[in-house]
GROMACS .gro file of C-alpha atoms in nm:
model
  435
    1MET     CA    1   0.000   0.000   0.000
    2VAL     CA    2   0.133   0.342  -0.095
    3LYS     CA    3   0.147   0.597   0.184
    4SER     CA    4  -0.117   0.863   0.136
    5LYS     CA    5  -0.072   1.236   0.157
    6GLU     CA    6  -0.150   1.427   0.476
    7SER     CA    7  -0.432   1.237   0.648
    8GLY     CA    8  -0.767   1.415   0.645
    9SER     CA    9  -0.692   1.633   0.340
   10TYR     CA   10  -0.886   1.644   0.013
   11GLN     CA   11  -0.582   1.502  -0.169
   12SER     CA   12  -0.554   1.207   0.070
   13LEU     CA   13  -0.928   1.138   0.035
   14CYS     CA   14  -0.891   1.116  -0.344
   15GLU     CA   15  -0.586   0.895  -0.310
   16GLU     CA   16  -0.737   0.654  -0.055
   17SER     CA   17  -1.062   0.615  -0.247
   18SER     CA   18  -0.857   0.530  -0.557
   19TYR     CA   19  -0.685   0.245  -0.372
   20ILE     CA   20  -1.023   0.068  -0.355
   21LEU     CA   21  -1.157   0.160  -0.699
   22ASN     CA   22  -0.830   0.076  -0.873
   23SER     CA   23  -0.789  -0.253  -0.688
   24THR     CA   24  -0.808  -0.570  -0.895
   25ASN     CA   25  -1.008  -0.707  -0.602
   26CYS     CA   26  -1.278  -0.437  -0.623
   27SER     CA   27  -1.620  -0.590  -0.697
   28ILE     CA   28  -1.920  -0.418  -0.852
   29SER     CA   29  -2.061  -0.402  -0.496
   30LEU     CA   30  -1.781  -0.167  -0.392
   31PHE     CA   31  -1.759   0.015  -0.724
   32ALA     CA   32  -2.125   0.116  -0.677
   33ILE     CA   33  -2.042   0.310  -0.359
   34GLY     CA   34  -2.094   0.666  -0.477
   35TRP     CA   35  -1.909   0.797  -0.171
   36LEU     CA   36  -1.584   0.662  -0.319
   37HIS     CA   37  -1.622   0.859  -0.643
   38ILE     CA   38  -1.491   1.201  -0.540
   39ILE     CA   39  -1.648   1.458  -0.773
   40ARG     CA   40  -1.466   1.780  -0.686
   41ASP     CA   41  -1.350   2.015  -0.414
   42HIS     CA   42  -1.686   2.177  -0.339
   43PRO     CA   43  -1.848   2.257  -0.001
   44ILE     CA   44  -2.167   2.067  -0.090
   45TYR     CA   45  -1.986   1.751  -0.200
   46LYS     CA   46  -1.743   1.776   0.093
   47GLN     CA   47  -2.030   1.761   0.343
   48ASN     CA   48  -2.044   1.388   0.267
   49TYR     CA   49  -1.686   1.354   0.395
   50SER     CA   50  -1.705   1.575   0.704
   51ASP     CA   51  -1.601   1.293   0.940
   52TYR     CA   52  -1.298   1.214   0.725
   53PHE     CA   53  -1.179   1.574   0.731
   54LYS     CA   54  -1.222   1.602   1.109
   55ASN     CA   55  -0.965   1.323   1.151
   56LYS     CA   56  -1.111   1.201   1.482
   57ASN     CA   57  -0.963   0.962   1.735
   58LEU     CA   58  -0.963   0.608   1.592
   59ILE     CA   59  -1.187   0.476   1.874
   60LEU     CA   60  -1.447   0.741   1.793
   61VAL     CA   61  -1.420   0.658   1.421
   62LEU     CA   62  -1.470   0.287   1.502
   63PHE     CA   63  -1.774   0.355   1.721
   64LYS     CA   64  -1.940   0.588   1.469
   65SER     CA   65  -1.865   0.356   1.177
   66ILE     CA   66  -2.032   0.060   1.347
   67LEU     CA   67  -2.329   0.274   1.453
   68GLU     CA   68  -2.382   0.417   1.102
   69PHE     CA   69  -2.340   0.074   0.944
   70ILE     CA   70  -2.609  -0.072   1.171
   71GLN     CA   71  -2.837   0.225   1.098
   72ASN     CA   72  -2.795   0.193   0.720
   73LEU     CA   73  -2.838  -0.185   0.726
   74SER     CA   74  -3.146  -0.162   0.949
   75PHE     CA   75  -3.299   0.111   0.734
   76SER     CA   76  -3.241  -0.092   0.415
   77ILE     CA   77  -3.407  -0.402   0.562
   78ILE     CA   78  -3.699  -0.204   0.708
   79GLN     CA   79  -3.756  -0.026   0.377
   80PHE     CA   80  -3.749  -0.359   0.197
   81ILE     CA   81  -4.011  -0.507   0.434
   82LYS     CA   82  -4.231  -0.195   0.423
   83LYS     CA   83  -4.235  -0.193   0.044
   84LEU     CA   84  -4.293  -0.563  -0.011
   85SER     CA   85  -4.648  -0.490  -0.126
   86THR     CA   86  -4.527  -0.234  -0.381
   87LEU     CA   87  -4.250  -0.441  -0.537
   88LYS     CA   88  -4.287  -0.518  -0.906
   89THR     CA   89  -4.403  -0.865  -0.996
   90SER     CA   90  -4.165  -1.099  -1.171
   91SER     CA   91  -4.393  -1.105  -1.476
   92GLU     CA   92  -4.322  -0.739  -1.557
   93SER     CA   93  -4.056  -0.700  -1.823
   94ILE     CA   94  -3.874  -0.439  -2.028
   95ASN     CA   95  -4.013  -0.329  -2.362
   96LYS     CA   96  -3.799  -0.533  -2.603
   97LYS     CA   97  -3.822  -0.291  -2.894
   98SER     CA   98  -3.463  -0.252  -3.012
   99ALA     CA   99  -3.271   0.075  -2.992
  100ASP     CA  100  -2.976   0.180  -3.207
  101ILE     CA  101  -2.862   0.439  -2.957
  102ILE     CA  102  -2.949   0.484  -2.589
  103PHE     CA  103  -2.905   0.810  -2.401
  104LEU     CA  104  -2.892   0.840  -2.022
  105SER     CA  105  -3.029   1.172  -1.900
  106HIS     CA  106  -3.211   1.344  -1.612
  107ILE     CA  107  -3.548   1.506  -1.556
  108VAL     CA  108  -3.458   1.797  -1.330
  109ASP     CA  109  -3.778   1.999  -1.371
  110SER     CA  110  -4.141   1.907  -1.443
  111LYS     CA  111  -4.110   2.117  -1.761
  112ASN     CA  112  -3.880   1.845  -1.899
  113LEU     CA  113  -4.183   1.612  -1.910
  114HIS     CA  114  -4.351   1.840  -2.164
  115ASP     CA  115  -4.052   1.941  -2.375
  116PRO     CA  116  -3.925   1.692  -2.638
  117SER     CA  117  -3.586   1.867  -2.627
  118ASP     CA  118  -3.361   1.706  -2.366
  119PHE     CA  119  -3.222   1.914  -2.076
  120TYR     CA  120  -2.863   1.801  -2.146
  121PHE     CA  121  -2.860   1.680  -2.506
  122GLY     CA  122  -3.098   1.936  -2.658
  123ASN     CA  123  -3.244   1.835  -2.996
  124VAL     CA  124  -2.976   1.578  -3.078
  125PRO     CA  125  -3.194   1.275  -2.987
  126ILE     CA  126  -3.482   1.419  -3.194
  127GLU     CA  127  -3.259   1.473  -3.498
  128LEU     CA  128  -3.114   1.122  -3.469
  129SER     CA  129  -3.459   0.965  -3.438
  130SER     CA  130  -3.537   1.048  -3.802
  131ASN     CA  131  -3.298   0.771  -3.910
  132LEU     CA  132  -3.235   0.564  -3.595
  133ASN     CA  133  -3.429   0.400  -3.315
  134VAL     CA  134  -3.350   0.626  -3.020
  135GLU     CA  135  -3.427   0.566  -2.654
  136ILE     CA  136  -3.362   0.793  -2.356
  137LEU     CA  137  -3.335   0.651  -2.003
  138TYR     CA  138  -3.412   0.901  -1.729
  139PHE     CA  139  -3.338   0.961  -1.366
  140ASN     CA  140  -3.649   1.143  -1.248
  141TRP     CA  141  -3.579   1.409  -0.982
  142THR     CA  142  -3.935   1.547  -0.983
  143ASN     CA  143  -4.256   1.431  -0.816
  144GLU     CA  144  -4.424   1.373  -1.153
  145GLY     CA  145  -4.386   1.057  -1.353
  146HIS     CA  146  -4.559   1.084  -1.691
  147PHE     CA  147  -4.447   1.231  -2.022
  148LEU     CA  148  -4.691   1.465  -2.192
  149MET     CA  149  -4.563   1.484  -2.549
  150GLU     CA  150  -4.750   1.435  -2.873
  151ASP     CA  151  -4.613   1.253  -3.180
  152ASP     CA  152  -4.295   1.164  -3.000
  153GLN     CA  153  -4.067   0.937  -3.205
  154ILE     CA  154  -3.835   0.864  -2.914
  155GLN     CA  155  -3.873   0.583  -2.662
  156ARG     CA  156  -3.854   0.744  -2.316
  157THR     CA  157  -3.808   0.526  -2.009
  158MET     CA  158  -3.805   0.622  -1.641
  159LEU     CA  159  -3.556   0.410  -1.450
  160ASP     CA  160  -3.723   0.199  -1.183
  161GLN     CA  161  -3.677   0.270  -0.814
  162ARG     CA  162  -3.795  -0.076  -0.707
  163PHE     CA  163  -3.747  -0.420  -0.859
  164ASN     CA  164  -3.921  -0.753  -0.805
  165PHE     CA  165  -3.872  -0.953  -0.485
  166LEU     CA  166  -3.589  -1.176  -0.607
  167GLU     CA  167  -3.399  -0.886  -0.763
  168GLU     CA  168  -3.423  -0.683  -0.441
  169ILE     CA  169  -3.291  -0.984  -0.247
  170ARG     CA  170  -3.009  -1.007  -0.499
  171ILE     CA  171  -2.920  -0.640  -0.445
  172LEU     CA  172  -2.907  -0.689  -0.066
  173GLY     CA  173  -2.689  -0.997  -0.126
  174MET     CA  174  -2.453  -0.795  -0.345
  175ALA     CA  175  -2.422  -0.536  -0.070
  176PHE     CA  176  -2.343  -0.808   0.188
  177PHE     CA  177  -2.074  -0.936  -0.048
  178GLY     CA  178  -1.936  -0.582  -0.057
  179ILE     CA  179  -1.856  -0.612   0.315
  180ILE     CA  180  -1.653  -0.929   0.255
  181ASN     CA  181  -1.486  -0.768  -0.044
  182LEU     CA  182  -1.393  -0.456   0.155
  183LEU     CA  183  -1.257  -0.670   0.440
  184TYR     CA  184  -1.046  -0.870   0.191
  185ILE     CA  185  -0.895  -0.547   0.051
  186LEU     CA  186  -0.817  -0.440   0.407
  187LEU     CA  187  -0.647  -0.772   0.491
  188ARG     CA  188  -0.433  -0.738   0.178
  189LYS     CA  189  -0.322  -0.400   0.318
  190GLU     CA  190  -0.445  -0.209   0.016
  191ILE     CA  191  -0.620   0.042   0.245
  192THR     CA  192  -0.578   0.160   0.603
  193PHE     CA  193  -0.803   0.040   0.885
  194ARG     CA  194  -0.921   0.398   0.934
  195PHE     CA  195  -1.034   0.430   0.571
  196PHE     CA  196  -1.199   0.088   0.595
  197LEU     CA  197  -1.408   0.228   0.882
  198TYR     CA  198  -1.499   0.542   0.687
  199THR     CA  199  -1.611   0.332   0.388
  200LEU     CA  200  -1.796   0.052   0.572
  201PRO     CA  201  -2.127   0.238   0.645
  202HIS     CA  202  -2.164   0.329   0.277
  203VAL     CA  203  -2.184  -0.035   0.166
  204PHE     CA  204  -2.553  -0.025   0.266
  205SER     CA  205  -2.628   0.340   0.196
  206ILE     CA  206  -2.936   0.435  -0.008
  207GLN     CA  207  -2.707   0.573  -0.279
  208THR     CA  208  -2.510   0.247  -0.307
  209LEU     CA  209  -2.823   0.030  -0.328
  210ASN     CA  210  -2.970   0.264  -0.590
  211ASN     CA  211  -2.648   0.242  -0.792
  212LEU     CA  212  -2.665  -0.137  -0.781
  213ARG     CA  213  -3.026  -0.120  -0.903
  214ARG     CA  214  -2.917   0.110  -1.183
  215TYR     CA  215  -2.634  -0.118  -1.290
  216LEU     CA  216  -2.863  -0.423  -1.303
  217GLN     CA  217  -3.125  -0.226  -1.494
  218PHE     CA  218  -2.869  -0.094  -1.744
  219PHE     CA  219  -2.749  -0.451  -1.790
  220LYS     CA  220  -3.099  -0.585  -1.852
  221ILE     CA  221  -3.190  -0.300  -2.089
  222PHE     CA  222  -2.876  -0.343  -2.298
  223ILE     CA  223  -2.938  -0.718  -2.330
  224ASN     CA  224  -3.292  -0.658  -2.455
  225LYS     CA  225  -3.237  -0.346  -2.667
  226LYS     CA  226  -2.902  -0.445  -2.825
  227PRO     CA  227  -2.781  -0.087  -2.887
  228SER     CA  228  -2.472  -0.018  -3.096
  229LYS     CA  229  -2.407   0.312  -2.915
  230VAL     CA  230  -2.475   0.448  -2.566
  231ILE     CA  231  -2.419   0.801  -2.439
  232CYS     CA  232  -2.442   0.977  -2.104
  233THR     CA  233  -2.323   1.291  -1.930
  234PHE     CA  234  -1.968   1.298  -1.796
  235GLU     CA  235  -1.915   1.448  -1.451
  236GLY     CA  236  -1.752   1.157  -1.267
  237HIS     CA  237  -2.055   1.008  -1.091
  238ALA     CA  238  -2.062   0.637  -1.012
  239HIS     CA  239  -2.374   0.578  -1.223
  240GLU     CA  240  -2.196   0.708  -1.536
  241LYS     CA  241  -1.914   0.457  -1.496
  242LEU     CA  242  -2.164   0.180  -1.419
  243PHE     CA  243  -2.353   0.273  -1.738
  244PHE     CA  244  -2.038   0.219  -1.948
  245MET     CA  245  -1.941  -0.094  -1.755
  246ALA     CA  246  -2.280  -0.254  -1.817
  247ALA     CA  247  -2.254  -0.182  -2.192
  248LYS     CA  248  -1.904  -0.329  -2.222
  249LYS     CA  249  -1.998  -0.636  -2.015
  250ILE     CA  250  -2.279  -0.710  -2.262
  251ASN     CA  251  -2.077  -0.644  -2.575
  252PHE     CA  252  -1.734  -0.484  -2.587
  253LYS     CA  253  -1.816  -0.361  -2.940
  254ILE     CA  254  -2.085  -0.124  -2.811
  255GLN     CA  255  -1.952   0.228  -2.868
  256THR     CA  256  -1.962   0.437  -2.551
  257TYR     CA  257  -1.993   0.816  -2.569
  258ALA     CA  258  -1.937   1.055  -2.278
  259TYR     CA  259  -2.068   1.411  -2.305
  260GLN     CA  260  -1.872   1.657  -2.093
  261HIS     CA  261  -2.136   1.931  -2.096
  262SER     CA  262  -2.008   2.140  -1.806
  263ALA     CA  263  -1.678   2.298  -1.703
  264ILE     CA  264  -1.374   2.115  -1.570
  265PHE     CA  265  -1.313   2.270  -1.229
  266LYS     CA  266  -0.993   2.303  -1.034
  267ASN     CA  267  -0.936   1.993  -0.818
  268GLN     CA  268  -1.200   1.795  -1.007
  269PHE     CA  269  -1.114   1.430  -0.959
  270SER     CA  270  -1.343   1.141  -1.051
  271VAL     CA  271  -1.415   1.251  -1.407
  272LEU     CA  272  -1.040   1.235  -1.478
  273ASN     CA  273  -1.000   0.882  -1.338
  274HIS     CA  274  -1.157   0.582  -1.512
  275TYR     CA  275  -1.031   0.310  -1.267
  276LEU     CA  276  -1.129   0.018  -1.497
  277ASP     CA  277  -1.084  -0.028  -1.872
  278GLU     CA  278  -1.459  -0.077  -1.916
  279CYS     CA  279  -1.513   0.275  -1.781
  280ILE     CA  280  -1.301   0.441  -2.050
  281PRO     CA  281  -1.537   0.603  -2.303
  282ASP     CA  282  -1.462   0.523  -2.667
  283HIS     CA  283  -1.562   0.879  -2.755
  284ILE     CA  284  -1.569   1.197  -2.547
  285LEU     CA  285  -1.772   1.495  -2.665
  286THR     CA  286  -1.665   1.819  -2.497
  287SER     CA  287  -1.808   2.165  -2.446
  288GLY     CA  288  -1.491   2.351  -2.542
  289ASN     CA  289  -1.118   2.357  -2.608
  290PHE     CA  290  -1.003   2.389  -2.247
  291PRO     CA  291  -1.177   2.071  -2.118
  292THR     CA  292  -1.060   1.895  -2.435
  293LYS     CA  293  -0.699   1.965  -2.344
  294ILE     CA  294  -0.744   1.828  -1.991
  295LEU     CA  295  -0.941   1.521  -2.097
  296LYS     CA  296  -0.691   1.429  -2.369
  297SER     CA  297  -0.421   1.385  -2.106
  298ALA     CA  298  -0.653   1.174  -1.888
  299TYR     CA  299  -0.798   0.964  -2.175
  300PRO     CA  300  -0.530   0.938  -2.446
  301ASP     CA  301  -0.700   0.638  -2.610
  302SER     CA  302  -1.045   0.800  -2.644
  303GLU     CA  303  -1.154   0.991  -2.953
  304ILE     CA  304  -1.226   1.345  -2.830
  305ARG     CA  305  -1.425   1.608  -3.020
  306VAL     CA  306  -1.549   1.956  -2.933
  307VAL     CA  307  -1.926   1.979  -2.989
  308GLY     CA  308  -2.012   2.275  -2.763
  309SER     CA  309  -2.337   2.300  -2.569
  310HIS     CA  310  -2.692   2.354  -2.685
  311LYS     CA  311  -2.738   2.578  -2.379
  312CYS     CA  312  -2.503   2.836  -2.528
  313GLY     CA  313  -2.703   3.081  -2.731
  314GLU     CA  314  -2.568   3.294  -3.010
  315ASN     CA  315  -2.270   3.500  -2.904
  316LYS     CA  316  -2.431   3.833  -2.983
  317SER     CA  317  -2.187   4.117  -3.016
  318HIS     CA  318  -2.424   4.415  -2.996
  319GLU     CA  319  -2.349   4.690  -2.748
  320LYS     CA  320  -2.509   4.659  -2.404
  321ASN     CA  321  -2.768   4.916  -2.299
  322ILE     CA  322  -2.607   5.132  -2.030
  323ASP     CA  323  -2.917   5.344  -1.952
  324GLN     CA  324  -3.017   5.081  -1.697
  325ILE     CA  325  -2.753   4.878  -1.512
  326ASN     CA  326  -2.854   4.513  -1.464
  327PHE     CA  327  -2.667   4.245  -1.270
  328LEU     CA  328  -2.742   3.878  -1.331
  329PHE     CA  329  -2.709   3.624  -1.046
  330VAL     CA  330  -2.651   3.261  -1.153
  331PRO     CA  331  -2.638   3.026  -0.849
  332GLU     CA  332  -2.570   2.652  -0.871
  333GLY     CA  333  -2.840   2.392  -0.821
  334PHE     CA  334  -2.773   2.358  -0.447
  335GLU     CA  335  -2.998   2.492  -0.172
  336SER     CA  336  -2.722   2.640   0.045
  337GLU     CA  337  -2.545   2.805  -0.250
  338THR     CA  338  -2.872   2.955  -0.372
  339ILE     CA  339  -2.960   3.094  -0.029
  340LYS     CA  340  -2.607   3.236   0.009
  341MET     CA  341  -2.630   3.420  -0.322
  342LEU     CA  342  -2.990   3.525  -0.259
  343SER     CA  343  -2.888   3.688   0.069
  344PHE     CA  344  -2.612   3.880  -0.108
  345ALA     CA  345  -2.848   3.984  -0.389
  346LYS     CA  346  -3.099   4.115  -0.133
  347ASN     CA  347  -2.829   4.325   0.035
  348CYS     CA  348  -2.723   4.463  -0.302
  349ALA     CA  349  -3.081   4.551  -0.393
  350GLU     CA  350  -3.126   4.743  -0.068
  351LEU     CA  351  -2.798   4.934  -0.106
  352PHE     CA  352  -2.823   5.015  -0.478
  353GLN     CA  353  -3.187   5.086  -0.553
  354ASN     CA  354  -3.113   5.237  -0.896
  355ILE     CA  355  -2.967   4.905  -1.018
  356ASN     CA  356  -3.165   4.595  -1.115
  357PHE     CA  357  -3.051   4.256  -0.983
  358ILE     CA  358  -3.189   3.965  -1.185
  359PHE     CA  359  -3.182   3.630  -1.007
  360ARG     CA  360  -3.207   3.298  -1.197
  361LEU     CA  361  -3.301   2.987  -0.999
  362HIS     CA  362  -3.140   2.663  -1.116
  363PRO     CA  363  -3.407   2.409  -1.225
  364LEU     CA  364  -3.291   2.165  -0.954
  365VAL     CA  365  -3.398   2.407  -0.678
  366ALA     CA  366  -3.692   2.578  -0.849
  367ASP     CA  367  -3.940   2.382  -0.635
  368ASN     CA  368  -3.734   2.388  -0.314
  369LEU     CA  369  -3.966   2.479  -0.023
  370MET     CA  370  -3.698   2.650   0.185
  371ILE     CA  371  -3.600   2.874  -0.105
  372LYS     CA  372  -3.968   2.951  -0.176
  373ASP     CA  373  -4.004   3.057   0.189
  374GLN     CA  374  -3.706   3.291   0.147
  375LEU     CA  375  -3.863   3.448  -0.163
  376GLU     CA  376  -4.180   3.541   0.025
  377PHE     CA  377  -3.985   3.781   0.247
  378ILE     CA  378  -3.829   3.972  -0.043
  379SER     CA  379  -4.008   4.290  -0.143
  380ASP     CA  380  -3.732   4.488  -0.317
  381GLU     CA  381  -3.865   4.601  -0.654
  382ASN     CA  382  -3.518   4.597  -0.808
  383LEU     CA  383  -3.458   4.230  -0.714
  384ILE     CA  384  -3.622   4.042  -1.000
  385PHE     CA  385  -3.667   3.665  -1.024
  386SER     CA  386  -3.635   3.564  -1.384
  387ASN     CA  387  -3.858   3.326  -1.576
  388ASN     CA  388  -3.697   3.426  -1.905
  389SER     CA  389  -3.462   3.217  -2.114
  390ILE     CA  390  -3.094   3.245  -2.026
  391ASN     CA  391  -3.030   3.418  -2.360
  392ASP     CA  392  -3.289   3.690  -2.285
  393ASP     CA  393  -3.127   3.759  -1.948
  394LEU     CA  394  -2.779   3.768  -2.098
  395GLU     CA  395  -2.898   4.020  -2.355
  396LEU     CA  396  -3.042   4.240  -2.083
  397CYS     CA  397  -2.751   4.243  -1.836
  398GLN     CA  398  -2.403   4.394  -1.829
  399PHE     CA  399  -2.262   4.205  -1.528
  400VAL     CA  400  -2.290   3.848  -1.396
  401ILE     CA  401  -2.231   3.743  -1.033
  402TYR     CA  402  -2.146   3.376  -0.988
  403ARG     CA  403  -1.970   3.115  -0.775
  404GLY     CA  404  -1.965   2.759  -0.910
  405SER     CA  405  -2.221   2.788  -1.189
  406THR     CA  406  -2.102   2.718  -1.543
  407ALA     CA  407  -2.366   2.962  -1.670
  408VAL     CA  408  -2.089   3.219  -1.630
  409LEU     CA  409  -1.927   3.070  -1.941
  410ASP     CA  410  -2.235   3.161  -2.145
  411ALA     CA  411  -2.235   3.504  -1.982
  412ALA     CA  412  -1.870   3.564  -2.070
  413MET     CA  413  -1.940   3.467  -2.433
  414ALA     CA  414  -2.225   3.720  -2.432
  415LYS     CA  415  -1.975   3.984  -2.312
  416LEU     CA  416  -2.106   4.026  -1.959
  417ILE     CA  417  -1.843   4.126  -1.703
  418PRO     CA  418  -1.803   3.834  -1.459
  419ILE     CA  419  -1.775   3.898  -1.083
  420TYR     CA  420  -1.686   3.603  -0.860
  421LEU     CA  421  -1.862   3.603  -0.520
  422ASP     CA  422  -1.595   3.481  -0.280
  423ASP     CA  423  -1.664   3.333   0.063
  424PRO     CA  424  -1.372   3.391   0.305
  425ASN     CA  425  -1.498   3.105   0.523
  426ASP     CA  426  -1.487   2.855   0.238
  427PRO     CA  427  -1.143   2.732   0.122
  428CYS     CA  428  -1.286   2.554  -0.185
  429GLU     CA  429  -1.211   2.707  -0.524
  430LEU     CA  430  -1.538   2.703  -0.718
  431ASP     CA  431  -1.453   2.951  -0.993
  432ALA     CA  432  -1.548   2.803  -1.331
  433LEU     CA  433  -1.325   3.067  -1.494
  434TYR     CA  434  -1.014   2.974  -1.296
  435MET     CA  435  -0.840   2.868  -1.617
   0.00000   0.00000   0.00000
């Protein structure tokens, strides 16, 4: 085992997680632990590793690890028993209509259920469907579950949250095997006992069990649909790697495409580490030249092409109207980040009443109850909550205030002056324009 960097640091966390994911002894049960796939140095993501960064006494770590493991295991079993009556029957099966290409995407807003254009891939699936059988698999992050589109040529499938009885038993069995697998890696001295304790509770976490469900469902879908190409977003999440793994396990000739639609941030980690050969995309589609340069060094064997983003409107070069000064706020899709920027926007609106401050909510938090409660207490006429398209707001404003949102890239292209909102209490570097 290689000695890790300073214990309790972000760098050591990345290194120690890699010992497990890179191990030849790592099973799918451990690979599905989302906690091990370190996305980036961001306060929201780092909340999941707060115990690791505190670097507590080993006895306290042992006690908390056992307690959390028992809690997660108990919760998983209780949830299984409670939902026995709602489990799918074994007679239910996947629609076996073949698909030439399968996309994996997300429904982040109820509006996505009405709009044939995909949130991440835009009109590409629609254009391909004129000559190919196209299917889109969705993670649904809304409370609605039905598509409302007319004359839709695309097969659209919501990924299941629950399987039949035997499959759910199988998933629990895979998680139990993960414990044995993790213990074996520990005994081979590939990881420290402390990191073993940090990882153990996550073997039975909701996220891990959901990832195992996703992997099995991907596997089953690819067997039935027999696609020649599969494509998903590329941010470094466990489910993306499991998507590619499932395709290559079925048929190594299936062409895998990864779409890097966002920015590459400083200290981003998982997206630049494939761990297993099956996780290496055959093709990487990027949003620009800078991420292309970084990804080429991480994936020298992948074919990489710049395709841009459908979210970027025309780079209009007309002069901005300076009769009315407008600032655009573009928070990320996290509750705490939105509230932080909203508080700052409110202070600005009170101090500078002759300036308009336009605030765009990310679709992921548009229905957040806590944020809606915050909005009810805002009465400043010059603090405006936008329902316009991003391009309309960019045309209207001269300045953009941002933290970790990649919407600042669109704003910079539209010639807005970017202003980074720093937080002196937060050591993470979120600036999407750091390069």
